[in-house]
mmCIF file of C-alpha atoms in Angstrom:
data_model
loop_
_atom_site.group_PDB
_atom_site.id
_atom_site.type_symbol
_atom_site.label_atom_id
_atom_site.label_comp_id
_atom_site.label_asym_id
_atom_site.label_seq_id
_atom_site.Cartn_x
_atom_site.Cartn_y
_atom_site.Cartn_z
ATOM 1 C CA UNK K 263 33.151 -18.197 -126.001
ATOM 2 C CA UNK K 264 30.171 -16.031 -125.592
ATOM 3 C CA UNK K 265 28.357 -18.426 -122.994
ATOM 4 C CA UNK K 266 31.649 -18.556 -121.221
ATOM 5 C CA UNK K 267 31.733 -14.794 -120.921
ATOM 6 C CA UNK K 268 28.164 -14.708 -119.752
ATOM 7 C CA UNK K 269 29.046 -17.305 -117.147
ATOM 8 C CA UNK K 270 31.500 -15.474 -115.717
ATOM 9 C CA UNK K 271 29.888 -12.250 -115.432
ATOM 10 C CA UNK K 272 27.217 -13.878 -113.335
ATOM 11 C CA UNK K 273 28.931 -15.869 -111.091
ATOM 12 C CA UNK K 274 31.177 -12.191 -110.354
ATOM 13 C CA UNK K 275 27.750 -10.291 -110.231
ATOM 14 C CA UNK K 276 26.686 -13.174 -107.642
ATOM 15 C CA UNK K 277 29.851 -13.243 -105.542
ATOM 16 C CA UNK K 278 29.875 -9.511 -105.334
ATOM 17 C CA UNK K 279 26.222 -9.584 -104.104
ATOM 18 C CA UNK K 280 27.200 -11.849 -101.374
ATOM 19 C CA UNK K 281 30.145 -9.622 -100.327
ATOM 20 C CA UNK K 282 27.472 -6.472 -100.011
ATOM 21 C CA UNK K 283 25.419 -8.695 -98.062
ATOM 22 C CA UNK K 284 28.062 -9.747 -95.576
ATOM 23 C CA UNK K 285 29.210 -6.045 -95.214
ATOM 24 C CA UNK K 286 25.595 -4.984 -94.658
ATOM 25 C CA UNK K 287 24.984 -7.994 -91.996
ATOM 26 C CA UNK K 288 28.262 -6.801 -90.149
ATOM 27 C CA UNK K 289 27.509 -3.081 -90.314
ATOM 28 C CA UNK K 290 24.101 -3.963 -88.617
ATOM 29 C CA UNK K 291 25.993 -5.806 -85.651
ATOM 30 C CA UNK K 292 26.858 -2.405 -84.615
ATOM 31 C CA UNK K 293 23.357 -0.876 -84.520
ATOM 32 C CA UNK K 294 22.538 -0.712 -80.873
ATOM 33 C CA UNK K 295 18.749 -0.331 -80.680
ATOM 34 C CA UNK K 296 17.649 -0.900 -77.382
ATOM 35 C CA UNK K 297 14.112 -1.002 -76.008
ATOM 36 C CA UNK K 298 14.601 1.449 -72.971
ATOM 37 C CA UNK K 299 11.312 0.069 -71.566
ATOM 38 C CA UNK K 300 12.612 -3.284 -70.850
ATOM 39 C CA UNK K 301 15.731 -2.376 -69.915
ATOM 40 C CA UNK K 302 14.340 0.033 -67.369
ATOM 41 C CA UNK K 303 12.348 -2.724 -65.991
ATOM 42 C CA UNK K 304 15.219 -5.285 -65.980
ATOM 43 C CA UNK K 305 17.395 -2.705 -64.103
ATOM 44 C CA UNK K 306 14.547 -1.505 -61.972
ATOM 45 C CA UNK K 307 15.665 2.171 -62.876
ATOM 46 C CA UNK K 308 14.185 5.293 -61.277
ATOM 47 C CA UNK K 309 13.057 8.035 -63.661
ATOM 48 C CA UNK K 310 16.413 9.958 -63.215
ATOM 49 C CA UNK K 311 18.357 6.931 -63.960
ATOM 50 C CA UNK K 312 16.419 6.016 -66.876
ATOM 51 C CA UNK K 313 17.369 9.660 -68.366
ATOM 52 C CA UNK K 314 20.716 9.210 -67.532
ATOM 53 C CA UNK K 315 21.078 5.657 -68.918
ATOM 54 C CA UNK K 316 19.564 6.777 -72.032
ATOM 55 C CA UNK K 317 21.739 9.648 -72.859
ATOM 56 C CA UNK K 318 24.849 7.247 -72.058
ATOM 57 C CA UNK K 319 23.211 4.699 -74.610
ATOM 58 C CA UNK K 320 22.887 7.511 -77.046
ATOM 59 C CA UNK K 321 26.592 8.120 -76.679
ATOM 60 C CA UNK K 322 27.458 4.347 -76.652
ATOM 61 C CA UNK K 323 25.367 3.747 -79.633
ATOM 62 C CA UNK K 324 27.193 6.715 -81.759
ATOM 63 C CA UNK K 325 30.748 5.365 -80.636
ATOM 64 C CA UNK K 326 29.680 1.679 -82.096
ATOM 65 C CA UNK K 327 28.395 3.379 -85.466
ATOM 66 C CA UNK K 328 31.525 5.361 -85.669
ATOM 67 C CA UNK K 329 33.664 2.111 -85.091
ATOM 68 C CA UNK K 330 32.098 0.258 -87.607
ATOM 69 C CA UNK K 331 33.679 2.069 -90.467
ATOM 70 C CA UNK K 332 37.215 1.571 -89.802
ATOM 71 C CA UNK K 333 39.494 -1.656 -90.443
ATOM 72 C CA UNK K 334 39.419 -4.513 -88.297
ATOM 73 C CA UNK K 335 42.156 -3.712 -85.967
ATOM 74 C CA UNK K 336 41.407 -0.201 -85.260
ATOM 75 C CA UNK K 337 37.576 -1.233 -85.323
ATOM 76 C CA UNK K 338 38.271 -3.891 -82.586
ATOM 77 C CA UNK K 339 40.035 -1.030 -80.352
ATOM 78 C CA UNK K 340 37.269 1.619 -80.884
ATOM 79 C CA UNK K 341 34.644 -1.374 -79.987
ATOM 80 C CA UNK K 342 36.633 -2.006 -76.458
ATOM 81 C CA UNK K 343 36.961 1.745 -75.823
ATOM 82 C CA UNK K 344 33.249 2.276 -76.249
ATOM 83 C CA UNK K 345 32.461 -0.620 -74.027
ATOM 84 C CA UNK K 346 34.750 0.655 -71.532
ATOM 85 C CA UNK K 347 33.349 4.328 -71.248
ATOM 86 C CA UNK K 348 29.814 2.831 -71.622
ATOM 87 C CA UNK K 349 30.568 0.883 -68.251
ATOM 88 C CA UNK K 350 32.436 3.585 -66.768
ATOM 89 C CA UNK K 351 29.575 6.291 -67.082
ATOM 90 C CA UNK K 352 27.006 3.547 -66.173
ATOM 91 C CA UNK K 353 28.672 3.167 -62.909
ATOM 92 C CA UNK K 354 28.070 6.803 -61.734
ATOM 93 C CA UNK K 355 24.686 6.218 -62.553
ATOM 94 C CA UNK K 356 23.312 2.332 -61.318
ATOM 95 C CA UNK K 357 23.874 0.628 -57.995
ATOM 96 C CA UNK K 358 25.797 -2.457 -57.496
ATOM 97 C CA UNK K 359 22.971 -4.839 -58.342
ATOM 98 C CA UNK K 360 22.069 -3.149 -61.246
ATOM 99 C CA UNK K 361 25.363 -2.778 -62.527
ATOM 100 C CA UNK K 362 25.851 -6.526 -62.469
ATOM 101 C CA UNK K 363 22.850 -7.243 -64.379
ATOM 102 C CA UNK K 364 23.583 -4.467 -66.966
ATOM 103 C CA UNK K 365 27.224 -6.122 -67.491
ATOM 104 C CA UNK K 366 25.477 -9.302 -67.792
ATOM 105 C CA UNK K 367 22.995 -7.933 -70.489
ATOM 106 C CA UNK K 368 25.703 -5.917 -72.247
ATOM 107 C CA UNK K 369 28.304 -8.893 -72.724
ATOM 108 C CA UNK K 370 25.507 -11.006 -73.495
ATOM 109 C CA UNK K 371 24.511 -8.515 -76.609
ATOM 110 C CA UNK K 372 27.882 -8.156 -77.622
ATOM 111 C CA UNK K 373 28.678 -11.921 -77.705
ATOM 112 C CA UNK K 374 25.597 -12.401 -79.768
ATOM 113 C CA UNK K 375 26.541 -9.896 -82.217
ATOM 114 C CA UNK K 376 30.005 -11.106 -82.402
ATOM 115 C CA UNK K 377 31.772 -7.823 -81.693
ATOM 116 C CA UNK K 378 33.378 -9.496 -78.572
ATOM 117 C CA UNK K 379 34.957 -12.735 -78.400
#
């Protein structure tokens, strides 16, 4: 009986640890750490554009972190709104060609992180 109890407790602990690991991995998907030097080169940004893109990105990253703490339904809506706002603000900063490249990069990043299906 004691061995059964020990086995149950160890299985429960292992299961709970797996839950925590999945939760941490899920939250990490909402961390948007972008290398601004590489993004600047990919988009061929001017110095003024780089400063503006960096500010918009900080807002976008904050909105995603905020969305990470909500339930699935509300989280999905908040992620969509964050992406929509990001794209809207970037349109004011980037040229059409830069915007096309940015949207490609953004879509790939969101799909790779599992935030957009």
